[in-house]
Structure formats: structure tokens, C-alpha cells
mmCIF file of C-alpha atoms in Angstrom:
data_model
loop_
_atom_site.group_PDB
_atom_site.id
_atom_site.type_symbol
_atom_site.label_atom_id
_atom_site.label_comp_id
_atom_site.label_asym_id
_atom_site.label_seq_id
_atom_site.Cartn_x
_atom_site.Cartn_y
_atom_site.Cartn_z
ATOM 1 C CA UNK A 282 7.513 3.194 30.001
ATOM 2 C CA UNK A 283 10.822 5.023 30.232
ATOM 3 C CA UNK A 284 12.402 2.157 28.442
ATOM 4 C CA UNK A 285 9.780 2.414 26.053
ATOM 5 C CA UNK A 286 10.820 5.765 25.418
ATOM 6 C CA UNK A 287 14.535 5.433 25.709
ATOM 7 C CA UNK A 288 13.909 2.991 22.347
ATOM 8 C CA UNK A 289 12.238 5.219 20.556
ATOM 9 C CA UNK A 290 15.002 7.811 21.324
ATOM 10 C CA UNK A 291 16.777 5.418 19.191
ATOM 11 C CA UNK A 292 14.414 5.790 16.284
ATOM 12 C CA UNK A 293 14.814 9.069 16.288
ATOM 13 C CA UNK A 294 18.583 9.169 16.525
ATOM 14 C CA UNK A 295 18.411 6.510 12.992
ATOM 15 C CA UNK A 296 16.102 9.798 11.890
ATOM 16 C CA UNK A 297 18.908 11.930 12.630
ATOM 17 C CA UNK A 298 21.477 10.381 11.458
ATOM 18 C CA UNK A 299 20.469 9.880 7.861
ATOM 19 C CA UNK A 300 18.204 13.564 7.840
ATOM 20 C CA UNK A 301 22.499 14.417 8.337
ATOM 21 C CA UNK A 302 23.774 11.646 5.194
ATOM 22 C CA UNK A 303 20.782 14.035 3.617
ATOM 23 C CA UNK A 304 22.008 17.462 4.088
ATOM 24 C CA UNK A 305 25.747 16.973 3.561
ATOM 25 C CA UNK A 306 25.081 14.758 0.452
ATOM 26 C CA UNK A 307 23.104 17.388 -0.961
ATOM 27 C CA UNK A 308 25.307 20.049 0.560
ATOM 28 C CA UNK A 309 28.537 18.685 -1.239
ATOM 29 C CA UNK A 310 26.808 17.458 -4.150
ATOM 30 C CA UNK A 311 25.004 20.335 -5.427
ATOM 31 C CA UNK A 312 21.856 18.953 -5.247
ATOM 32 C CA UNK A 313 18.664 21.291 -4.754
ATOM 33 C CA UNK A 314 15.754 20.515 -2.743
ATOM 34 C CA UNK A 315 11.827 22.149 -3.509
ATOM 35 C CA UNK A 316 11.199 24.746 -1.545
ATOM 36 C CA UNK A 317 7.467 24.052 -1.958
ATOM 37 C CA UNK A 318 7.824 20.083 -0.339
ATOM 38 C CA UNK A 319 10.413 21.957 1.926
ATOM 39 C CA UNK A 320 6.897 23.897 2.934
ATOM 40 C CA UNK A 321 4.973 21.240 2.842
ATOM 41 C CA UNK A 322 6.441 19.039 4.782
ATOM 42 C CA UNK A 323 6.982 22.609 7.511
ATOM 43 C CA UNK A 324 3.048 22.310 7.867
ATOM 44 C CA UNK A 325 2.715 18.612 8.529
ATOM 45 C CA UNK A 326 4.452 19.183 11.291
ATOM 46 C CA UNK A 327 3.615 22.100 12.603
ATOM 47 C CA UNK A 328 -0.175 20.727 12.037
ATOM 48 C CA UNK A 329 0.667 17.648 14.505
ATOM 49 C CA UNK A 330 3.029 19.669 17.111
ATOM 50 C CA UNK A 331 -0.131 22.225 17.735
ATOM 51 C CA UNK A 332 -1.927 19.905 19.844
ATOM 52 C CA UNK A 333 1.355 19.592 22.194
ATOM 53 C CA UNK A 334 1.248 23.645 22.509
ATOM 54 C CA UNK A 335 -1.404 23.153 24.230
ATOM 55 C CA UNK A 336 -0.885 21.230 28.191
ATOM 56 C CA UNK A 337 -4.104 19.831 28.828
ATOM 57 C CA UNK A 338 -4.079 17.817 25.352
ATOM 58 C CA UNK A 339 -0.092 17.182 26.220
ATOM 59 C CA UNK A 340 -0.260 15.658 29.154
ATOM 60 C CA UNK A 341 -2.852 13.172 27.563
ATOM 61 C CA UNK A 342 -1.230 10.352 26.789
ATOM 62 C CA UNK A 343 -2.688 9.548 23.613
ATOM 63 C CA UNK A 344 -2.588 12.169 21.982
ATOM 64 C CA UNK A 345 0.723 12.901 23.182
ATOM 65 C CA UNK A 346 1.775 9.585 21.974
ATOM 66 C CA UNK A 347 0.010 10.149 18.471
ATOM 67 C CA UNK A 348 0.870 13.262 17.804
ATOM 68 C CA UNK A 349 4.581 12.340 18.739
ATOM 69 C CA UNK A 350 5.022 9.418 16.445
ATOM 70 C CA UNK A 351 3.258 11.075 13.271
ATOM 71 C CA UNK A 352 5.731 14.049 13.305
ATOM 72 C CA UNK A 353 8.585 11.329 13.394
ATOM 73 C CA UNK A 354 6.898 9.480 10.589
ATOM 74 C CA UNK A 355 6.630 12.094 8.293
ATOM 75 C CA UNK A 356 10.046 14.003 9.440
ATOM 76 C CA UNK A 357 11.696 10.252 8.778
ATOM 77 C CA UNK A 358 9.174 9.442 5.771
ATOM 78 C CA UNK A 359 10.858 13.036 3.599
ATOM 79 C CA UNK A 360 14.338 12.154 4.955
ATOM 80 C CA UNK A 361 14.676 8.147 3.947
ATOM 81 C CA UNK A 362 13.134 8.746 0.671
ATOM 82 C CA UNK A 363 15.400 11.972 -0.931
ATOM 83 C CA UNK A 364 18.458 9.942 0.823
ATOM 84 C CA UNK A 365 16.341 6.884 -1.314
ATOM 85 C CA UNK A 366 17.493 8.970 -4.509
ATOM 86 C CA UNK A 367 20.887 9.842 -3.653
ATOM 87 C CA UNK A 368 21.914 6.193 -3.051
ATOM 88 C CA UNK A 369 19.846 5.626 -6.638
ATOM 89 C CA UNK A 370 21.768 8.304 -8.458
ATOM 90 C CA UNK A 371 25.273 6.099 -6.940
ATOM 91 C CA UNK A 372 24.466 4.702 -11.068
ATOM 92 C CA UNK A 373 26.281 1.120 -9.142
ATOM 93 C CA UNK A 374 25.420 -1.515 -11.954
ATOM 94 C CA UNK A 375 21.870 -3.694 -12.132
ATOM 95 C CA UNK A 376 21.283 -6.349 -10.743
ATOM 96 C CA UNK A 377 18.227 -7.032 -12.929
ATOM 97 C CA UNK A 378 19.660 -10.145 -15.038
ATOM 98 C CA UNK A 379 20.017 -12.143 -11.848
ATOM 99 C CA UNK A 380 16.679 -10.991 -10.136
ATOM 100 C CA UNK A 381 14.432 -12.465 -13.022
ATOM 101 C CA UNK A 382 16.804 -15.591 -13.483
ATOM 102 C CA UNK A 383 16.742 -16.699 -9.796
ATOM 103 C CA UNK A 384 11.931 -15.773 -10.081
ATOM 104 C CA UNK A 385 12.716 -18.697 -13.160
ATOM 105 C CA UNK A 386 14.312 -20.699 -11.302
ATOM 106 C CA UNK A 387 12.052 -21.118 -8.722
ATOM 107 C CA UNK A 388 9.346 -21.018 -11.226
ATOM 108 C CA UNK A 389 8.218 -17.926 -11.182
ATOM 109 C CA UNK A 390 6.430 -16.890 -15.044
ATOM 110 C CA UNK A 391 6.376 -12.972 -14.035
ATOM 111 C CA UNK A 392 4.149 -11.850 -17.823
ATOM 112 C CA UNK A 393 2.024 -14.955 -17.182
ATOM 113 C CA UNK A 394 0.500 -13.784 -14.139
ATOM 114 C CA UNK A 395 0.136 -10.134 -15.254
ATOM 115 C CA UNK A 396 -1.385 -11.154 -18.263
ATOM 116 C CA UNK A 397 -3.968 -13.511 -15.966
ATOM 117 C CA UNK A 398 -4.449 -10.260 -14.358
ATOM 118 C CA UNK A 399 -5.213 -8.185 -17.561
ATOM 119 C CA UNK A 400 -7.403 -11.208 -18.759
ATOM 120 C CA UNK A 401 -9.412 -10.991 -14.931
ATOM 121 C CA UNK A 402 -9.642 -7.131 -14.664
ATOM 122 C CA UNK A 403 -12.222 -8.107 -10.510
ATOM 123 C CA UNK A 404 -8.720 -9.551 -9.307
ATOM 124 C CA UNK A 405 -6.980 -6.611 -10.993
ATOM 125 C CA UNK A 406 -8.668 -3.583 -9.630
ATOM 126 C CA UNK A 407 -8.571 -5.372 -5.606
ATOM 127 C CA UNK A 408 -5.067 -6.324 -6.264
ATOM 128 C CA UNK A 409 -4.729 -2.728 -6.638
ATOM 129 C CA UNK A 410 -6.786 -1.058 -4.295
ATOM 130 C CA UNK A 411 -4.659 -3.305 -1.640
ATOM 131 C CA UNK A 412 -1.221 -1.859 -3.328
ATOM 132 C CA UNK A 413 -2.149 1.669 -2.634
ATOM 133 C CA UNK A 414 -3.958 0.910 0.793
ATOM 134 C CA UNK A 415 -0.529 0.719 1.991
ATOM 135 C CA UNK A 416 0.442 4.829 3.501
ATOM 136 C CA UNK A 417 -3.494 4.712 3.895
ATOM 137 C CA UNK A 418 -3.112 1.237 6.876
ATOM 138 C CA UNK A 419 0.525 3.163 7.786
ATOM 139 C CA UNK A 420 -1.312 6.203 9.343
ATOM 140 C CA UNK A 421 -4.363 4.261 10.730
ATOM 141 C CA UNK A 422 -2.137 1.698 12.568
ATOM 142 C CA UNK A 423 -0.150 4.894 14.217
ATOM 143 C CA UNK A 424 -3.650 7.068 15.018
ATOM 144 C CA UNK A 425 -5.262 3.527 16.335
ATOM 145 C CA UNK A 426 -2.285 2.744 18.454
ATOM 146 C CA UNK A 427 -2.036 5.996 19.857
ATOM 147 C CA UNK A 428 -5.483 6.740 20.555
ATOM 148 C CA UNK A 429 -6.397 3.478 21.677
ATOM 149 C CA UNK A 430 -3.806 3.829 24.547
ATOM 150 C CA UNK A 431 -0.937 1.040 23.398
ATOM 151 C CA UNK A 432 2.442 3.824 23.183
ATOM 152 C CA UNK A 433 4.465 0.139 23.273
ATOM 153 C CA UNK A 434 2.910 -1.670 20.642
ATOM 154 C CA UNK A 435 3.175 1.806 19.038
ATOM 155 C CA UNK A 436 7.009 2.472 19.927
ATOM 156 C CA UNK A 437 7.847 -0.868 18.133
ATOM 157 C CA UNK A 438 6.407 -0.708 15.021
ATOM 158 C CA UNK A 439 7.895 2.378 14.647
ATOM 159 C CA UNK A 440 11.472 1.332 15.738
ATOM 160 C CA UNK A 441 11.106 -1.533 13.163
ATOM 161 C CA UNK A 442 9.768 0.821 10.271
ATOM 162 C CA UNK A 443 12.350 3.226 10.318
ATOM 163 C CA UNK A 444 14.995 0.183 10.611
ATOM 164 C CA UNK A 445 13.318 -1.863 7.644
ATOM 165 C CA UNK A 446 13.655 1.038 5.881
ATOM 166 C CA UNK A 447 16.989 2.337 6.319
ATOM 167 C CA UNK A 448 17.965 -1.542 5.684
ATOM 168 C CA UNK A 449 16.331 -1.475 2.710
ATOM 169 C CA UNK A 450 17.642 1.213 1.696
ATOM 170 C CA UNK A 451 21.388 0.768 2.108
ATOM 171 C CA UNK A 452 20.598 -2.471 0.593
ATOM 172 C CA UNK A 453 19.859 -0.703 -2.875
ATOM 173 C CA UNK A 454 22.589 1.064 -3.711
ATOM 174 C CA UNK A 455 24.914 -2.020 -4.301
ATOM 175 C CA UNK A 456 22.024 -3.419 -5.467
ATOM 176 C CA UNK A 457 20.025 -1.564 -7.712
ATOM 177 C CA UNK A 458 17.453 -2.647 -9.814
ATOM 178 C CA UNK A 459 15.142 -1.415 -12.656
ATOM 179 C CA UNK A 460 12.031 -3.454 -11.259
ATOM 180 C CA UNK A 461 10.227 -5.842 -13.761
ATOM 181 C CA UNK A 462 8.301 -3.885 -15.289
ATOM 182 C CA UNK A 463 11.615 -2.516 -17.080
ATOM 183 C CA UNK A 464 13.057 -4.869 -17.270
ATOM 184 C CA UNK A 465 9.763 -6.761 -20.038
ATOM 185 C CA UNK A 466 8.861 -4.398 -20.736
ATOM 186 C CA UNK A 467 10.189 -5.444 -24.350
ATOM 187 C CA UNK A 468 7.025 -7.898 -23.781
ATOM 188 C CA UNK A 469 4.242 -5.923 -22.856
ATOM 189 C CA UNK A 470 2.827 -2.434 -22.452
ATOM 190 C CA UNK A 471 3.960 -1.081 -18.906
ATOM 191 C CA UNK A 472 3.261 1.990 -17.444
ATOM 192 C CA UNK A 473 6.271 3.236 -16.289
ATOM 193 C CA UNK A 474 5.585 6.524 -15.185
ATOM 194 C CA UNK A 475 5.778 5.996 -11.412
ATOM 195 C CA UNK A 476 9.715 5.139 -12.089
ATOM 196 C CA UNK A 477 10.393 8.098 -14.225
ATOM 197 C CA UNK A 478 13.102 9.295 -11.683
ATOM 198 C CA UNK A 479 14.535 6.320 -11.954
ATOM 199 C CA UNK A 480 16.737 6.619 -14.857
ATOM 200 C CA UNK A 481 16.705 10.543 -14.567
ATOM 201 C CA UNK A 482 18.964 10.009 -11.197
ATOM 202 C CA UNK A 483 21.482 7.566 -12.131
ATOM 203 C CA UNK A 484 22.509 9.414 -15.878
ATOM 204 C CA UNK A 485 22.334 12.824 -13.718
ATOM 205 C CA UNK A 486 19.869 14.741 -15.231
ATOM 206 C CA UNK A 487 18.245 15.154 -12.295
ATOM 207 C CA UNK A 488 19.657 17.247 -9.707
ATOM 208 C CA UNK A 489 16.434 18.457 -7.472
ATOM 209 C CA UNK A 490 14.888 16.338 -4.487
ATOM 210 C CA UNK A 491 11.171 16.761 -5.204
ATOM 211 C CA UNK A 492 9.804 16.170 -1.551
ATOM 212 C CA UNK A 493 5.975 16.449 -3.189
ATOM 213 C CA UNK A 494 6.464 13.972 -5.516
ATOM 214 C CA UNK A 495 8.585 11.093 -4.451
ATOM 215 C CA UNK A 496 9.241 7.817 -6.497
ATOM 216 C CA UNK A 497 9.830 4.019 -4.542
ATOM 217 C CA UNK A 498 13.111 3.911 -6.636
ATOM 218 C CA UNK A 499 14.233 0.145 -4.688
ATOM 219 C CA UNK A 500 13.531 -3.035 -6.182
ATOM 220 C CA UNK A 501 14.995 -5.341 -3.775
ATOM 221 C CA UNK A 502 14.604 -6.281 -0.696
ATOM 222 C CA UNK A 503 11.024 -4.734 -1.821
ATOM 223 C CA UNK A 504 9.571 -1.732 1.064
ATOM 224 C CA UNK A 505 6.622 -2.601 0.074
ATOM 225 C CA UNK A 506 6.476 -6.426 1.534
ATOM 226 C CA UNK A 507 8.398 -5.754 4.650
ATOM 227 C CA UNK A 508 5.613 -2.775 5.831
ATOM 228 C CA UNK A 509 2.844 -5.529 5.241
ATOM 229 C CA UNK A 510 4.065 -7.825 7.377
ATOM 230 C CA UNK A 511 4.860 -5.130 9.799
ATOM 231 C CA UNK A 512 1.004 -3.733 10.141
ATOM 232 C CA UNK A 513 -0.317 -7.126 11.050
ATOM 233 C CA UNK A 514 2.089 -7.356 12.891
ATOM 234 C CA UNK A 515 1.544 -4.099 14.370
ATOM 235 C CA UNK A 516 -2.227 -5.212 15.025
ATOM 236 C CA UNK A 517 -1.902 -8.180 16.667
ATOM 237 C CA UNK A 518 -4.193 -8.551 19.964
ATOM 238 C CA UNK A 519 -6.618 -5.740 18.010
ATOM 239 C CA UNK A 520 -9.480 -8.746 17.700
ATOM 240 C CA UNK A 521 -11.683 -8.110 14.343
ATOM 241 C CA UNK A 522 -8.734 -5.645 12.887
ATOM 242 C CA UNK A 523 -6.377 -7.828 12.980
ATOM 243 C CA UNK A 524 -8.768 -10.168 11.032
ATOM 244 C CA UNK A 525 -8.431 -7.497 8.277
ATOM 245 C CA UNK A 526 -5.290 -6.401 8.142
ATOM 246 C CA UNK A 527 -4.316 -9.982 7.962
ATOM 247 C CA UNK A 528 -6.378 -10.178 4.901
ATOM 248 C CA UNK A 529 -5.775 -6.741 3.198
ATOM 249 C CA UNK A 530 -2.144 -7.111 3.264
ATOM 250 C CA UNK A 531 -2.134 -10.943 1.868
ATOM 251 C CA UNK A 532 -3.540 -8.942 -1.131
ATOM 252 C CA UNK A 533 -1.116 -6.463 -0.766
ATOM 253 C CA UNK A 534 1.333 -9.059 -0.494
ATOM 254 C CA UNK A 535 -0.549 -10.677 -4.018
ATOM 255 C CA UNK A 536 0.088 -7.519 -5.845
ATOM 256 C CA UNK A 537 3.722 -6.362 -4.875
ATOM 257 C CA UNK A 538 5.361 -8.285 -8.528
ATOM 258 C CA UNK A 539 2.707 -6.300 -10.654
ATOM 259 C CA UNK A 540 1.273 -3.240 -9.241
ATOM 260 C CA UNK A 541 4.890 -3.031 -8.028
ATOM 261 C CA UNK A 542 7.113 -3.974 -10.627
ATOM 262 C CA UNK A 543 8.970 -6.483 -8.306
ATOM 263 C CA UNK A 544 10.848 -9.828 -8.552
ATOM 264 C CA UNK A 545 9.240 -12.513 -6.650
ATOM 265 C CA UNK A 546 12.698 -12.496 -5.044
ATOM 266 C CA UNK A 547 13.258 -9.245 -4.360
ATOM 267 C CA UNK A 548 9.008 -10.103 -2.269
ATOM 268 C CA UNK A 549 10.882 -13.370 -0.655
ATOM 269 C CA UNK A 550 14.318 -10.739 0.462
ATOM 270 C CA UNK A 551 11.643 -8.243 1.976
ATOM 271 C CA UNK A 552 9.168 -10.724 3.350
ATOM 272 C CA UNK A 553 12.648 -12.318 4.849
ATOM 273 C CA UNK A 554 14.156 -8.804 6.495
ATOM 274 C CA UNK A 555 10.747 -8.074 8.462
ATOM 275 C CA UNK A 556 10.190 -11.014 10.154
ATOM 276 C CA UNK A 557 14.062 -11.388 11.210
ATOM 277 C CA UNK A 558 13.909 -7.965 12.391
ATOM 278 C CA UNK A 559 10.851 -9.059 14.300
ATOM 279 C CA UNK A 560 12.392 -11.593 15.542
ATOM 280 C CA UNK A 561 15.434 -10.148 16.806
ATOM 281 C CA UNK A 562 12.813 -7.120 18.190
ATOM 282 C CA UNK A 563 11.363 -9.916 21.000
ATOM 283 C CA UNK A 564 14.940 -11.270 21.303
ATOM 284 C CA UNK A 565 15.710 -7.810 22.442
ATOM 285 C CA UNK A 566 12.206 -7.621 24.754
ATOM 286 C CA UNK A 567 12.692 -10.894 26.550
ATOM 287 C CA UNK A 568 16.176 -9.608 28.326
ATOM 288 C CA UNK A 569 16.754 -9.152 32.242
ATOM 289 C CA UNK A 570 15.582 -5.665 31.093
ATOM 290 C CA UNK A 571 12.416 -6.569 30.467
ATOM 291 C CA UNK A 572 11.977 -8.375 33.891
ATOM 292 C CA UNK A 573 12.331 -4.446 35.511
ATOM 293 C CA UNK A 574 9.027 -3.925 33.494
ATOM 294 C CA UNK A 575 7.182 -6.334 35.918
ATOM 295 C CA UNK A 576 7.839 -4.096 38.549
ATOM 296 C CA UNK A 577 6.152 -0.650 38.257
ATOM 297 C CA UNK A 578 3.187 0.544 39.397
ATOM 298 C CA UNK A 579 0.397 -1.862 37.867
ATOM 299 C CA UNK A 580 -1.492 1.658 36.591
ATOM 300 C CA UNK A 581 1.448 2.630 33.928
ATOM 301 C CA UNK A 582 1.855 -1.420 33.678
ATOM 302 C CA UNK A 583 -1.905 -0.746 32.135
ATOM 303 C CA UNK A 584 -1.248 2.496 29.478
ATOM 304 C CA UNK A 585 1.554 0.250 28.658
ATOM 305 C CA UNK A 586 -0.506 -2.309 27.212
#
């Protein structure tokens, strides 16, 4: 339990590093942040922190673990989204051409997939729903693992998700891409409204961080892919729920190229990152310190299951 808490502290440390970078970058480069966005963020944190102010709730492991994980997620996602906007504004050369070329080399035809989905509305709707389920699944995993007394599993998921998100943002700096939607825009009618901030950030017209209306601007590696893999991994050992998560997230993976405007290589890179981080996490957990956990009292070990 102590070790688990210490390792979750790493997630908070990484979050504070991101926040520090955000603050310095915003101040030195003259950016602004939406006041309403800050107010909404503060209110959300207060809502999840409120139960911890009451003794009997604070002493309840399930409530304490869930509330703290929720607060961490809210703070991290706001700071990470801000960093992604700042990184996008550096206006590095786009890498869409090589990404599209790699897709062709793999035999993947993005326009053909889009055309097939257009002619099969039920499949398109199903995949769209799966793609949009990401945040709902994320919230469910935190609530379920927290209230089912799986703090170690929840802490592990939080660490993996936070590290993966930071890595994708850092990689998007030197390798930005407008995405398959924009790359193929001349060949077909696509809704680019969800990427409206991309060009505004790159050409300097946008200098405000809209915390209430953030967009996903990272192409490679695909963060949706990383999340799909990590969500399934987080739900291992949960019986029928694991089966449901596998089905939903396989559908999400299939939806990512068209609904997310990604290249196939974005998805491959995201999957490689997720499985690589899981492998490192499992290797870390088998190091000598893990043996020490076997000496913990039985009741404490039960809590960590």
C-alpha cells in the first residue's frame, strides 16, 4: 500500500512538472487562459475534494481513493491539454506526407475505408459511438476500480495514462501532423470543425487557452489508441466487464482512422507505446521491492486486490 501510494506520487510529480511548464510558457509568451474555464476546473476539483473534508468519508478507502484519482485526472487533463496547445503553436514542419506514404506502403487506403463507412450507415454510427465513448470509459474505470477497492490497479492505470499522454504530447512537438481529414480534404467532404484550432495555433492567430472547449490536436502517436489499450488492461480480472471493454475498445480502434482523422501508422504507434509502457510497468512490479509486499498483513493485501 505504501509503495503504491509512493508510485502514484510520481503521477502527481509529473502533473506538477507539466503545470509548471504551462505556467512559465503562458507567462513568458503572453498567452491567456479563459476565466470561465478556470472557474469550471476549480469547481470540478472542489466537488471531488468535498467528501474528503468529512471524517467518515475520508477514512473510507473506496471514497478516498476514488476522489483523489478523480482530482488527479481533472488537474492532469487540463494541464496536458494546455501543453498540447502550446506545443502545437511552435509550428514545426508537418509530417503528413510521410505518414500518408507509410499508410500506402502498408496497403491501407484511408479514402476507401471512409467511402465504405459512408455507404454503410449502421457501421459508421456504431464506430462513431465507440470512438466518442473514450471519456465515458475513462470516468467509469476510475469510479469502478475505486469503489470496488482496487487501489493498486487504479494507481497503475493512472500512472500509465499520465505517462503515455505526456509522451504523446512531447512527440507531437517535432512531428506534428494535420491528420488524415485535412490531408485528404481535397478528395472528399469532411467535417474539420473539431480541428479548427490547429491552424489558428500554428499561424499565431490563437493566443488563448479555451479550457472548456479543448480539441484533440495530436496525430502521431494516437492517444485514443493508447487509451483503448490501457482501458482494457485496467479492467483485467473483472469478468464480464472485461469482455464488454474488449468489444467496445476493439470497435474504438477500428473507428480511430476515420472518426479521429488518423493515419494507420498513428494507430500502430499508439498501440506500440501502450504495450511498451505496460511491459515496463510489469517489469518494474517484478523487481525486488515487490517481494517485500508479500510480508504485509493479510488484511492490507486484501485491500490492494
